[in-house]
mmCIF file of N, CA and C in Angstrom:
data_model
loop_
_atom_site.group_PDB
_atom_site.id
_atom_site.type_symbol
_atom_site.label_atom_id
_atom_site.label_comp_id
_atom_site.label_asym_id
_atom_site.label_seq_id
_atom_site.Cartn_x
_atom_site.Cartn_y
_atom_site.Cartn_z
ATOM 1 N N MET I 20 -71.133 -42.430 32.770
ATOM 2 C CA MET I 20 -69.976 -42.467 31.840
ATOM 3 C C MET I 20 -69.618 -43.938 31.710
ATOM 4 N N SER I 21 -69.199 -44.220 30.580
ATOM 5 C CA SER I 21 -68.693 -45.638 30.258
ATOM 6 C C SER I 21 -67.347 -45.981 30.996
ATOM 7 N N ASN I 22 -67.065 -47.102 31.327
ATOM 8 C CA ASN I 22 -65.835 -47.547 31.960
ATOM 9 C C ASN I 22 -64.665 -47.238 31.067
ATOM 10 N N SER I 23 -64.754 -47.159 29.870
ATOM 11 C CA SER I 23 -63.695 -47.154 28.909
ATOM 12 C C SER I 23 -63.042 -45.675 28.743
ATOM 13 N N VAL I 24 -63.757 -44.740 29.417
ATOM 14 C CA VAL I 24 -63.289 -43.457 29.167
ATOM 15 C C VAL I 24 -62.709 -42.891 30.602
ATOM 16 N N SER I 25 -61.513 -42.223 30.500
ATOM 17 C CA SER I 25 -61.031 -41.450 31.524
ATOM 18 C C SER I 25 -60.679 -39.996 31.257
ATOM 19 N N HIS I 26 -60.966 -39.147 32.041
ATOM 20 C CA HIS I 26 -60.695 -37.750 31.927
ATOM 21 C C HIS I 26 -60.439 -36.837 33.210
ATOM 22 N N SER I 27 -59.810 -35.742 32.887
ATOM 23 C CA SER I 27 -59.503 -34.801 33.916
ATOM 24 C C SER I 27 -59.555 -33.460 33.411
ATOM 25 N N ILE I 28 -60.066 -32.430 34.229
ATOM 26 C CA ILE I 28 -59.996 -31.124 33.740
ATOM 27 C C ILE I 28 -59.351 -30.236 34.806
ATOM 28 N N GLN I 29 -58.215 -29.535 34.483
ATOM 29 C CA GLN I 29 -57.648 -28.690 35.312
ATOM 30 C C GLN I 29 -57.642 -27.300 34.766
ATOM 31 N N VAL I 30 -57.925 -26.305 35.696
ATOM 32 C CA VAL I 30 -57.904 -24.903 35.300
ATOM 33 C C VAL I 30 -56.742 -24.224 35.974
ATOM 34 N N ASP I 31 -55.996 -23.587 35.002
ATOM 35 C CA ASP I 31 -54.694 -22.818 35.553
ATOM 36 C C ASP I 31 -55.193 -21.386 35.416
ATOM 37 N N ARG I 32 -55.667 -20.755 36.447
ATOM 38 C CA ARG I 32 -56.107 -19.291 36.329
ATOM 39 C C ARG I 32 -55.053 -18.333 35.923
ATOM 40 N N GLU I 33 -53.899 -18.410 36.356
ATOM 41 C CA GLU I 33 -52.725 -17.635 36.076
ATOM 42 C C GLU I 33 -52.621 -17.595 34.582
ATOM 43 N N ARG I 34 -52.470 -18.815 33.967
ATOM 44 C CA ARG I 34 -52.208 -18.747 32.569
ATOM 45 C C ARG I 34 -53.595 -18.676 31.510
ATOM 46 N N LYS I 35 -54.671 -18.718 32.343
ATOM 47 C CA LYS I 35 -55.945 -18.831 31.708
ATOM 48 C C LYS I 35 -56.116 -19.896 30.703
ATOM 49 N N LEU I 36 -55.575 -21.005 31.352
ATOM 50 C CA LEU I 36 -55.570 -22.242 30.521
ATOM 51 C C LEU I 36 -56.516 -23.477 31.239
ATOM 52 N N VAL I 37 -57.390 -23.795 30.309
ATOM 53 C CA VAL I 37 -58.340 -24.888 30.637
ATOM 54 C C VAL I 37 -57.730 -26.209 29.901
ATOM 55 N N ASP I 38 -57.423 -27.178 30.675
ATOM 56 C CA ASP I 38 -56.636 -28.306 30.299
ATOM 57 C C ASP I 38 -57.463 -29.583 30.487
ATOM 58 N N LEU I 39 -58.140 -30.203 29.453
ATOM 59 C CA LEU I 39 -58.849 -31.364 29.499
ATOM 60 C C LEU I 39 -58.122 -32.561 28.858
ATOM 61 N N ARG I 40 -57.724 -33.488 29.674
ATOM 62 C CA ARG I 40 -57.125 -34.723 29.263
ATOM 63 C C ARG I 40 -58.114 -35.843 29.206
ATOM 64 N N ILE I 41 -58.079 -36.554 28.139
ATOM 65 C CA ILE I 41 -59.079 -37.613 27.863
ATOM 66 C C ILE I 41 -58.476 -38.880 27.245
ATOM 67 N N GLY I 42 -58.938 -39.930 27.702
ATOM 68 C CA GLY I 42 -58.566 -41.226 27.112
ATOM 69 C C GLY I 42 -59.699 -42.158 26.869
ATOM 70 N N GLY I 43 -59.434 -43.035 26.078
ATOM 71 C CA GLY I 43 -60.456 -44.286 25.882
ATOM 72 C C GLY I 43 -61.239 -44.160 24.684
ATOM 73 N N LEU I 44 -62.281 -44.892 24.446
ATOM 74 C CA LEU I 44 -63.323 -44.848 23.540
ATOM 75 C C LEU I 44 -64.502 -43.751 23.991
ATOM 76 N N ILE I 45 -64.663 -42.692 23.370
ATOM 77 C CA ILE I 45 -65.604 -41.656 23.698
ATOM 78 C C ILE I 45 -66.981 -41.743 23.032
ATOM 79 N N ALA I 46 -67.842 -42.286 23.523
ATOM 80 C CA ALA I 46 -69.254 -42.398 23.086
ATOM 81 C C ALA I 46 -69.973 -41.061 23.076
ATOM 82 N N PRO I 47 -70.898 -40.701 22.378
ATOM 83 C CA PRO I 47 -71.520 -39.501 22.382
ATOM 84 C C PRO I 47 -71.936 -39.110 23.686
ATOM 85 N N GLU I 48 -72.563 -40.066 24.523
ATOM 86 C CA GLU I 48 -73.029 -39.606 25.889
ATOM 87 C C GLU I 48 -71.815 -39.264 26.673
ATOM 88 N N ASP I 49 -70.613 -39.928 26.502
ATOM 89 C CA ASP I 49 -69.487 -39.404 27.281
ATOM 90 C C ASP I 49 -69.173 -37.971 26.920
ATOM 91 N N ALA I 50 -69.115 -37.847 25.592
ATOM 92 C CA ALA I 50 -68.689 -36.547 25.100
ATOM 93 C C ALA I 50 -69.686 -35.412 25.645
ATOM 94 N N ALA I 51 -70.896 -35.716 25.761
ATOM 95 C CA ALA I 51 -71.900 -34.611 26.177
ATOM 96 C C ALA I 51 -71.622 -34.380 27.728
ATOM 97 N N TRP I 52 -71.490 -35.572 28.513
ATOM 98 C CA TRP I 52 -71.333 -35.293 29.912
ATOM 99 C C TRP I 52 -69.929 -34.477 30.193
ATOM 100 N N ILE I 53 -68.884 -34.897 29.495
ATOM 101 C CA ILE I 53 -67.591 -34.255 29.652
ATOM 102 C C ILE I 53 -67.694 -32.860 29.184
ATOM 103 N N GLY I 54 -68.353 -32.590 28.118
ATOM 104 C CA GLY I 54 -68.719 -31.209 27.676
ATOM 105 C C GLY I 54 -69.345 -30.376 28.699
ATOM 106 N N GLU I 55 -70.254 -30.948 29.454
ATOM 107 C CA GLU I 55 -70.895 -30.191 30.490
ATOM 108 C C GLU I 55 -69.825 -29.668 31.459
ATOM 109 N N GLU I 56 -68.965 -30.687 31.964
ATOM 110 C CA GLU I 56 -68.003 -30.451 33.005
ATOM 111 C C GLU I 56 -67.066 -29.441 32.524
ATOM 112 N N LEU I 57 -66.692 -29.471 31.345
ATOM 113 C CA LEU I 57 -65.752 -28.631 30.705
ATOM 114 C C LEU I 57 -66.333 -27.207 30.601
ATOM 115 N N ARG I 58 -67.510 -27.050 30.241
ATOM 116 C CA ARG I 58 -68.191 -25.681 30.253
ATOM 117 C C ARG I 58 -68.335 -24.971 31.668
ATOM 118 N N SER I 59 -68.575 -25.900 32.684
ATOM 119 C CA SER I 59 -68.556 -25.493 34.031
ATOM 120 C C SER I 59 -67.287 -24.944 34.431
ATOM 121 N N ALA I 60 -66.154 -25.575 34.027
ATOM 122 C CA ALA I 60 -64.763 -25.223 34.369
ATOM 123 C C ALA I 60 -64.526 -23.980 33.750
ATOM 124 N N ILE I 61 -64.969 -23.779 32.474
ATOM 125 C CA ILE I 61 -64.557 -22.471 31.637
ATOM 126 C C ILE I 61 -65.389 -21.421 32.490
ATOM 127 N N ARG I 62 -66.676 -21.643 32.802
ATOM 128 C CA ARG I 62 -67.498 -20.532 33.448
ATOM 129 C C ARG I 62 -66.744 -20.095 34.768
ATOM 130 N N SER I 63 -66.114 -21.074 35.466
ATOM 131 C CA SER I 63 -65.319 -20.766 36.649
ATOM 132 C C SER I 63 -64.315 -19.712 36.636
ATOM 133 N N LEU I 64 -63.936 -19.286 35.363
ATOM 134 C CA LEU I 64 -62.936 -18.389 35.110
ATOM 135 C C LEU I 64 -63.596 -16.785 35.189
ATOM 136 N N GLY I 65 -64.910 -16.779 35.259
ATOM 137 C CA GLY I 65 -65.510 -15.415 35.421
ATOM 138 C C GLY I 65 -65.341 -14.525 34.363
ATOM 139 N N ASP I 66 -64.728 -13.361 34.602
ATOM 140 C CA ASP I 66 -64.476 -12.344 33.606
ATOM 141 C C ASP I 66 -63.279 -12.689 32.648
ATOM 142 N N ASP I 67 -62.647 -13.782 32.906
ATOM 143 C CA ASP I 67 -61.653 -14.209 31.862
ATOM 144 C C ASP I 67 -62.217 -15.221 30.806
ATOM 145 N N VAL I 68 -63.509 -15.499 30.893
ATOM 146 C CA VAL I 68 -64.011 -16.366 29.739
ATOM 147 C C VAL I 68 -63.889 -15.685 28.471
ATOM 148 N N GLY I 69 -63.357 -16.291 27.472
ATOM 149 C CA GLY I 69 -63.170 -15.659 26.187
ATOM 150 C C GLY I 69 -61.725 -15.250 26.080
ATOM 151 N N LYS I 70 -61.057 -14.880 27.143
ATOM 152 C CA LYS I 70 -59.570 -14.556 27.161
ATOM 153 C C LYS I 70 -58.763 -15.796 27.442
ATOM 154 N N HIS I 71 -59.422 -16.866 27.651
ATOM 155 C CA HIS I 71 -58.730 -18.158 28.057
ATOM 156 C C HIS I 71 -58.462 -18.938 26.870
ATOM 157 N N VAL I 72 -57.590 -19.930 26.948
ATOM 158 C CA VAL I 72 -57.262 -20.857 25.862
ATOM 159 C C VAL I 72 -57.596 -22.297 26.569
ATOM 160 N N THR I 73 -57.955 -23.260 25.603
ATOM 161 C CA THR I 73 -58.148 -24.468 25.991
ATOM 162 C C THR I 73 -57.447 -25.657 25.283
ATOM 163 N N LEU I 74 -56.880 -26.431 26.054
ATOM 164 C CA LEU I 74 -56.013 -27.679 25.521
ATOM 165 C C LEU I 74 -56.928 -28.972 25.758
ATOM 166 N N TYR I 75 -57.209 -29.601 24.484
ATOM 167 C CA TYR I 75 -57.805 -30.921 24.629
ATOM 168 C C TYR I 75 -56.668 -31.857 24.328
ATOM 169 N N ASP I 76 -56.262 -32.528 25.394
ATOM 170 C CA ASP I 76 -55.073 -33.528 25.259
ATOM 171 C C ASP I 76 -55.927 -34.923 25.057
ATOM 172 N N ALA I 77 -56.053 -35.340 23.833
ATOM 173 C CA ALA I 77 -56.585 -36.645 23.458
ATOM 174 C C ALA I 77 -55.565 -37.592 22.991
ATOM 175 N N SER I 78 -54.409 -37.519 23.556
ATOM 176 C CA SER I 78 -53.372 -38.313 23.115
ATOM 177 C C SER I 78 -53.568 -39.880 23.469
ATOM 178 N N GLY I 79 -54.577 -39.865 24.602
ATOM 179 C CA GLY I 79 -54.978 -41.323 24.898
ATOM 180 C C GLY I 79 -56.160 -41.818 24.120
ATOM 181 N N VAL I 80 -56.593 -41.096 23.114
ATOM 182 C CA VAL I 80 -57.759 -41.502 22.241
ATOM 183 C C VAL I 80 -57.154 -41.960 20.913
ATOM 184 N N HIS I 81 -57.588 -43.235 20.564
ATOM 185 C CA HIS I 81 -57.129 -43.663 19.139
ATOM 186 C C HIS I 81 -58.045 -43.393 17.955
ATOM 187 N N VAL I 82 -59.281 -43.433 18.370
ATOM 188 C CA VAL I 82 -60.326 -43.216 17.403
ATOM 189 C C VAL I 82 -61.608 -42.795 18.113
ATOM 190 N N VAL I 83 -62.195 -41.844 17.404
ATOM 191 C CA VAL I 83 -63.598 -41.363 18.100
ATOM 192 C C VAL I 83 -64.658 -41.790 17.015
ATOM 193 N N PRO I 84 -65.693 -42.259 17.663
ATOM 194 C CA PRO I 84 -66.915 -42.696 16.787
ATOM 195 C C PRO I 84 -67.466 -41.566 15.932
ATOM 196 N N GLN I 85 -67.905 -41.643 14.851
ATOM 197 C CA GLN I 85 -68.399 -40.640 14.065
ATOM 198 C C GLN I 85 -69.598 -39.791 14.681
ATOM 199 N N ASP I 86 -70.406 -40.464 15.442
ATOM 200 C CA ASP I 86 -71.395 -39.916 16.037
ATOM 201 C C ASP I 86 -70.833 -38.901 17.156
ATOM 202 N N THR I 87 -69.825 -39.259 17.741
ATOM 203 C CA THR I 87 -69.183 -38.371 18.745
ATOM 204 C C THR I 87 -68.488 -37.161 18.168
ATOM 205 N N VAL I 88 -67.858 -37.456 16.907
ATOM 206 C CA VAL I 88 -67.353 -36.189 16.075
ATOM 207 C C VAL I 88 -68.454 -35.266 15.954
ATOM 208 N N GLU I 89 -69.450 -35.744 15.436
ATOM 209 C CA GLU I 89 -70.684 -34.926 14.806
ATOM 210 C C GLU I 89 -71.185 -34.137 16.011
ATOM 211 N N LEU I 90 -71.194 -34.732 17.230
ATOM 212 C CA LEU I 90 -71.867 -34.145 18.494
ATOM 213 C C LEU I 90 -70.966 -33.069 18.897
ATOM 214 N N ILE I 91 -69.591 -33.279 18.784
ATOM 215 C CA ILE I 91 -68.618 -32.136 19.211
ATOM 216 C C ILE I 91 -68.761 -31.109 18.294
ATOM 217 N N LYS I 92 -68.888 -31.353 16.869
ATOM 218 C CA LYS I 92 -68.869 -30.247 15.952
ATOM 219 C C LYS I 92 -70.111 -29.465 16.189
ATOM 220 N N ASN I 93 -71.329 -30.086 16.253
ATOM 221 C CA ASN I 93 -72.596 -29.410 16.613
ATOM 222 C C ASN I 93 -72.413 -28.535 17.853
ATOM 223 N N THR I 94 -71.807 -29.082 18.934
ATOM 224 C CA THR I 94 -71.682 -28.339 20.123
ATOM 225 C C THR I 94 -70.779 -27.101 19.799
ATOM 226 N N LEU I 95 -69.705 -27.197 19.122
ATOM 227 C CA LEU I 95 -68.926 -26.061 18.931
ATOM 228 C C LEU I 95 -69.576 -24.998 18.063
ATOM 229 N N ASP I 96 -70.589 -25.383 17.227
ATOM 230 C CA ASP I 96 -71.309 -24.498 16.437
ATOM 231 C C ASP I 96 -72.548 -23.869 17.067
ATOM 232 N N ASN I 97 -72.934 -24.468 18.374
ATOM 233 C CA ASN I 97 -73.946 -23.800 18.996
ATOM 234 C C ASN I 97 -73.714 -22.413 19.508
ATOM 235 N N PRO I 98 -74.693 -21.573 19.246
ATOM 236 C CA PRO I 98 -74.501 -20.085 19.647
ATOM 237 C C PRO I 98 -74.181 -19.895 21.222
ATOM 238 N N GLU I 99 -74.820 -20.729 21.963
ATOM 239 C CA GLU I 99 -74.804 -20.591 23.446
ATOM 240 C C GLU I 99 -73.225 -21.072 23.866
ATOM 241 N N VAL I 100 -72.908 -22.064 23.179
ATOM 242 C CA VAL I 100 -71.471 -22.422 23.526
ATOM 243 C C VAL I 100 -70.440 -21.541 22.923
ATOM 244 N N ARG I 101 -70.622 -20.814 21.903
ATOM 245 C CA ARG I 101 -69.719 -19.842 21.240
ATOM 246 C C ARG I 101 -69.446 -18.737 22.233
ATOM 247 N N LYS I 102 -70.352 -18.500 23.069
ATOM 248 C CA LYS I 102 -70.217 -17.552 24.085
ATOM 249 C C LYS I 102 -68.990 -17.731 25.075
ATOM 250 N N LEU I 103 -68.738 -19.002 25.178
ATOM 251 C CA LEU I 103 -67.749 -19.564 25.885
ATOM 252 C C LEU I 103 -66.384 -19.868 25.291
ATOM 253 N N TRP I 104 -66.403 -19.572 23.925
ATOM 254 C CA TRP I 104 -65.178 -19.910 23.235
ATOM 255 C C TRP I 104 -63.847 -19.455 23.813
ATOM 256 N N ALA I 105 -62.896 -20.240 23.704
ATOM 257 C CA ALA I 105 -61.556 -19.837 24.062
ATOM 258 C C ALA I 105 -61.007 -18.930 22.961
ATOM 259 N N ARG I 106 -59.972 -18.119 23.435
ATOM 260 C CA ARG I 106 -59.221 -17.417 22.360
ATOM 261 C C ARG I 106 -58.569 -18.388 21.472
ATOM 262 N N LYS I 107 -58.030 -19.469 21.924
ATOM 263 C CA LYS I 107 -57.459 -20.502 21.108
ATOM 264 C C LYS I 107 -57.846 -21.787 21.651
ATOM 265 N N ILE I 108 -57.800 -22.820 20.633
ATOM 266 C CA ILE I 108 -58.018 -24.111 21.082
ATOM 267 C C ILE I 108 -56.952 -25.071 20.455
ATOM 268 N N ALA I 109 -56.306 -26.109 21.250
ATOM 269 C CA ALA I 109 -55.332 -26.945 20.698
ATOM 270 C C ALA I 109 -55.693 -28.232 21.027
ATOM 271 N N PHE I 110 -55.617 -29.092 20.049
ATOM 272 C CA PHE I 110 -55.883 -30.723 20.335
ATOM 273 C C PHE I 110 -54.442 -31.355 20.147
ATOM 274 N N VAL I 111 -54.248 -32.292 21.215
ATOM 275 C CA VAL I 111 -53.020 -33.207 21.060
ATOM 276 C C VAL I 111 -53.594 -34.544 20.735
ATOM 277 N N VAL I 112 -53.167 -34.997 19.527
ATOM 278 C CA VAL I 112 -53.566 -36.376 19.048
ATOM 279 C C VAL I 112 -52.519 -37.298 18.898
ATOM 280 N N SER I 113 -52.650 -38.618 18.872
ATOM 281 C CA SER I 113 -51.685 -39.558 18.763
ATOM 282 C C SER I 113 -51.715 -40.408 17.491
ATOM 283 N N THR I 114 -52.917 -40.274 16.719
ATOM 284 C CA THR I 114 -52.944 -41.167 15.476
ATOM 285 C C THR I 114 -53.399 -40.253 14.361
ATOM 286 N N ALA I 115 -53.200 -40.732 13.156
ATOM 287 C CA ALA I 115 -53.452 -40.049 11.913
ATOM 288 C C ALA I 115 -54.956 -39.938 11.677
ATOM 289 N N LEU I 116 -55.804 -41.045 12.292
ATOM 290 C CA LEU I 116 -57.197 -41.034 12.127
ATOM 291 C C LEU I 116 -57.719 -39.960 13.066
ATOM 292 N N ALA I 117 -57.221 -39.627 14.272
ATOM 293 C CA ALA I 117 -57.620 -38.814 15.213
ATOM 294 C C ALA I 117 -57.501 -37.302 14.724
ATOM 295 N N ARG I 118 -56.173 -37.234 13.913
ATOM 296 C CA ARG I 118 -55.770 -36.004 13.368
ATOM 297 C C ARG I 118 -57.035 -35.530 12.322
ATOM 298 N N LEU I 119 -57.357 -36.525 11.511
ATOM 299 C CA LEU I 119 -58.364 -36.180 10.554
ATOM 300 C C LEU I 119 -59.651 -35.927 11.133
ATOM 301 N N GLN I 120 -60.052 -36.525 12.167
ATOM 302 C CA GLN I 120 -61.283 -36.209 12.900
ATOM 303 C C GLN I 120 -61.265 -34.827 13.333
ATOM 304 N N VAL I 121 -60.053 -34.325 14.014
ATOM 305 C CA VAL I 121 -60.089 -32.906 14.490
ATOM 306 C C VAL I 121 -60.191 -32.027 13.338
ATOM 307 N N GLN I 122 -59.709 -32.385 12.162
ATOM 308 C CA GLN I 122 -59.817 -31.464 10.956
ATOM 309 C C GLN I 122 -61.233 -31.352 10.593
ATOM 310 N N ARG I 123 -62.085 -32.106 10.849
ATOM 311 C CA ARG I 123 -63.598 -31.952 10.716
ATOM 312 C C ARG I 123 -64.086 -30.906 11.586
ATOM 313 N N LEU I 124 -63.435 -30.867 12.803
ATOM 314 C CA LEU I 124 -64.011 -29.706 13.664
ATOM 315 C C LEU I 124 -63.562 -28.329 13.136
ATOM 316 N N LYS I 125 -62.730 -28.162 12.276
ATOM 317 C CA LYS I 125 -62.192 -26.944 11.599
ATOM 318 C C LYS I 125 -63.368 -26.397 10.830
ATOM 319 N N GLU I 126 -64.319 -27.324 10.366
ATOM 320 C CA GLU I 126 -65.363 -26.686 9.643
ATOM 321 C C GLU I 126 -66.097 -25.648 10.343
ATOM 322 N N VAL I 127 -66.275 -25.772 11.625
ATOM 323 C CA VAL I 127 -67.001 -24.750 12.526
ATOM 324 C C VAL I 127 -65.979 -23.796 13.246
ATOM 325 N N ARG I 128 -64.768 -24.296 13.400
ATOM 326 C CA ARG I 128 -63.820 -23.412 14.081
ATOM 327 C C ARG I 128 -62.367 -23.494 13.435
ATOM 328 N N ALA I 129 -62.146 -22.768 12.496
ATOM 329 C CA ALA I 129 -61.034 -22.856 11.561
ATOM 330 C C ALA I 129 -59.755 -22.623 12.386
ATOM 331 N N ASP I 130 -59.686 -21.992 13.427
ATOM 332 C CA ASP I 130 -58.439 -21.664 14.206
ATOM 333 C C ASP I 130 -57.842 -22.743 15.147
ATOM 334 N N ILE I 131 -58.427 -23.900 15.095
ATOM 335 C CA ILE I 131 -57.867 -24.961 16.005
ATOM 336 C C ILE I 131 -56.618 -25.458 15.523
ATOM 337 N N GLY I 132 -55.718 -25.508 16.571
ATOM 338 C CA GLY I 132 -54.371 -26.190 16.328
ATOM 339 C C GLY I 132 -54.277 -27.595 16.664
ATOM 340 N N VAL I 133 -53.609 -28.453 15.904
ATOM 341 C CA VAL I 133 -53.431 -29.869 16.117
ATOM 342 C C VAL I 133 -51.964 -30.170 16.343
ATOM 343 N N PHE I 134 -51.742 -30.937 17.404
ATOM 344 C CA PHE I 134 -50.317 -31.138 17.805
ATOM 345 C C PHE I 134 -50.072 -32.628 18.163
ATOM 346 N N ASP I 135 -48.881 -32.880 18.042
ATOM 347 C CA ASP I 135 -48.382 -34.379 18.445
ATOM 348 C C ASP I 135 -48.114 -34.548 19.924
ATOM 349 N N ASP I 136 -47.661 -33.434 20.604
ATOM 350 C CA ASP I 136 -47.395 -33.443 21.987
ATOM 351 C C ASP I 136 -47.809 -32.207 22.761
ATOM 352 N N ARG I 137 -47.916 -32.374 24.189
ATOM 353 C CA ARG I 137 -48.540 -31.225 24.855
ATOM 354 C C ARG I 137 -47.681 -30.030 24.981
ATOM 355 N N GLU I 138 -46.442 -30.163 24.977
ATOM 356 C CA GLU I 138 -45.540 -29.117 25.163
ATOM 357 C C GLU I 138 -45.660 -28.093 23.895
ATOM 358 N N ALA I 139 -45.631 -28.720 22.716
ATOM 359 C CA ALA I 139 -45.858 -27.769 21.624
ATOM 360 C C ALA I 139 -47.251 -27.086 21.604
ATOM 361 N N ALA I 140 -48.402 -27.812 21.963
ATOM 362 C CA ALA I 140 -49.688 -27.341 22.009
ATOM 363 C C ALA I 140 -49.602 -26.059 23.049
ATOM 364 N N ILE I 141 -49.099 -26.310 24.186
ATOM 365 C CA ILE I 141 -49.100 -25.345 25.143
ATOM 366 C C ILE I 141 -48.306 -24.082 24.818
ATOM 367 N N ALA I 142 -47.266 -24.321 24.221
ATOM 368 C CA ALA I 142 -46.328 -23.143 23.658
ATOM 369 C C ALA I 142 -47.202 -22.393 22.750
ATOM 370 N N TRP I 143 -47.840 -23.042 21.614
ATOM 371 C CA TRP I 143 -48.661 -22.371 20.820
ATOM 372 C C TRP I 143 -50.009 -21.723 21.438
ATOM 373 N N LEU I 144 -50.560 -22.268 22.552
ATOM 374 C CA LEU I 144 -51.526 -21.582 23.097
ATOM 375 C C LEU I 144 -51.203 -20.344 23.847
ATOM 376 N N MET I 145 -49.946 -20.443 24.374
ATOM 377 C CA MET I 145 -49.502 -19.250 25.249
ATOM 378 C C MET I 145 -48.962 -18.046 24.382
ATOM 379 N N GLU I 146 -48.887 -18.257 23.011
ATOM 380 C CA GLU I 146 -48.365 -17.101 22.167
ATOM 381 C C GLU I 146 -49.551 -16.128 22.148
ATOM 382 N N PRO I 147 -49.243 -14.738 22.021
ATOM 383 C CA PRO I 147 -50.295 -13.768 22.066
ATOM 384 C C PRO I 147 -51.221 -14.005 20.924
#
């Protein structure tokens, strides 16, 4: 992983919340590696896979290279990954460009929520 990327993944089993915080410039190889870690965290939920929600806190990311956006979009569209899909997905972004890039992901997953802050995103994710 490149030095310009930081990330952490927390699993809140009680709330069935998978929380990925990411910052920096995310190259496609970084996204691929972090995606593997994220899918492993989701699988750790066992029978709750599919009942869970996922928060992508990308407030520390100002822009994502187009190659990375395409890789994430293709990953979301992969049938094997679809088996691990969350009940809901929320992205927290801090720039207009990042918001536009998340909109591109809605081409494969229309129910993605986009938020300016974590609290609003988590409140939305916790709704039934």
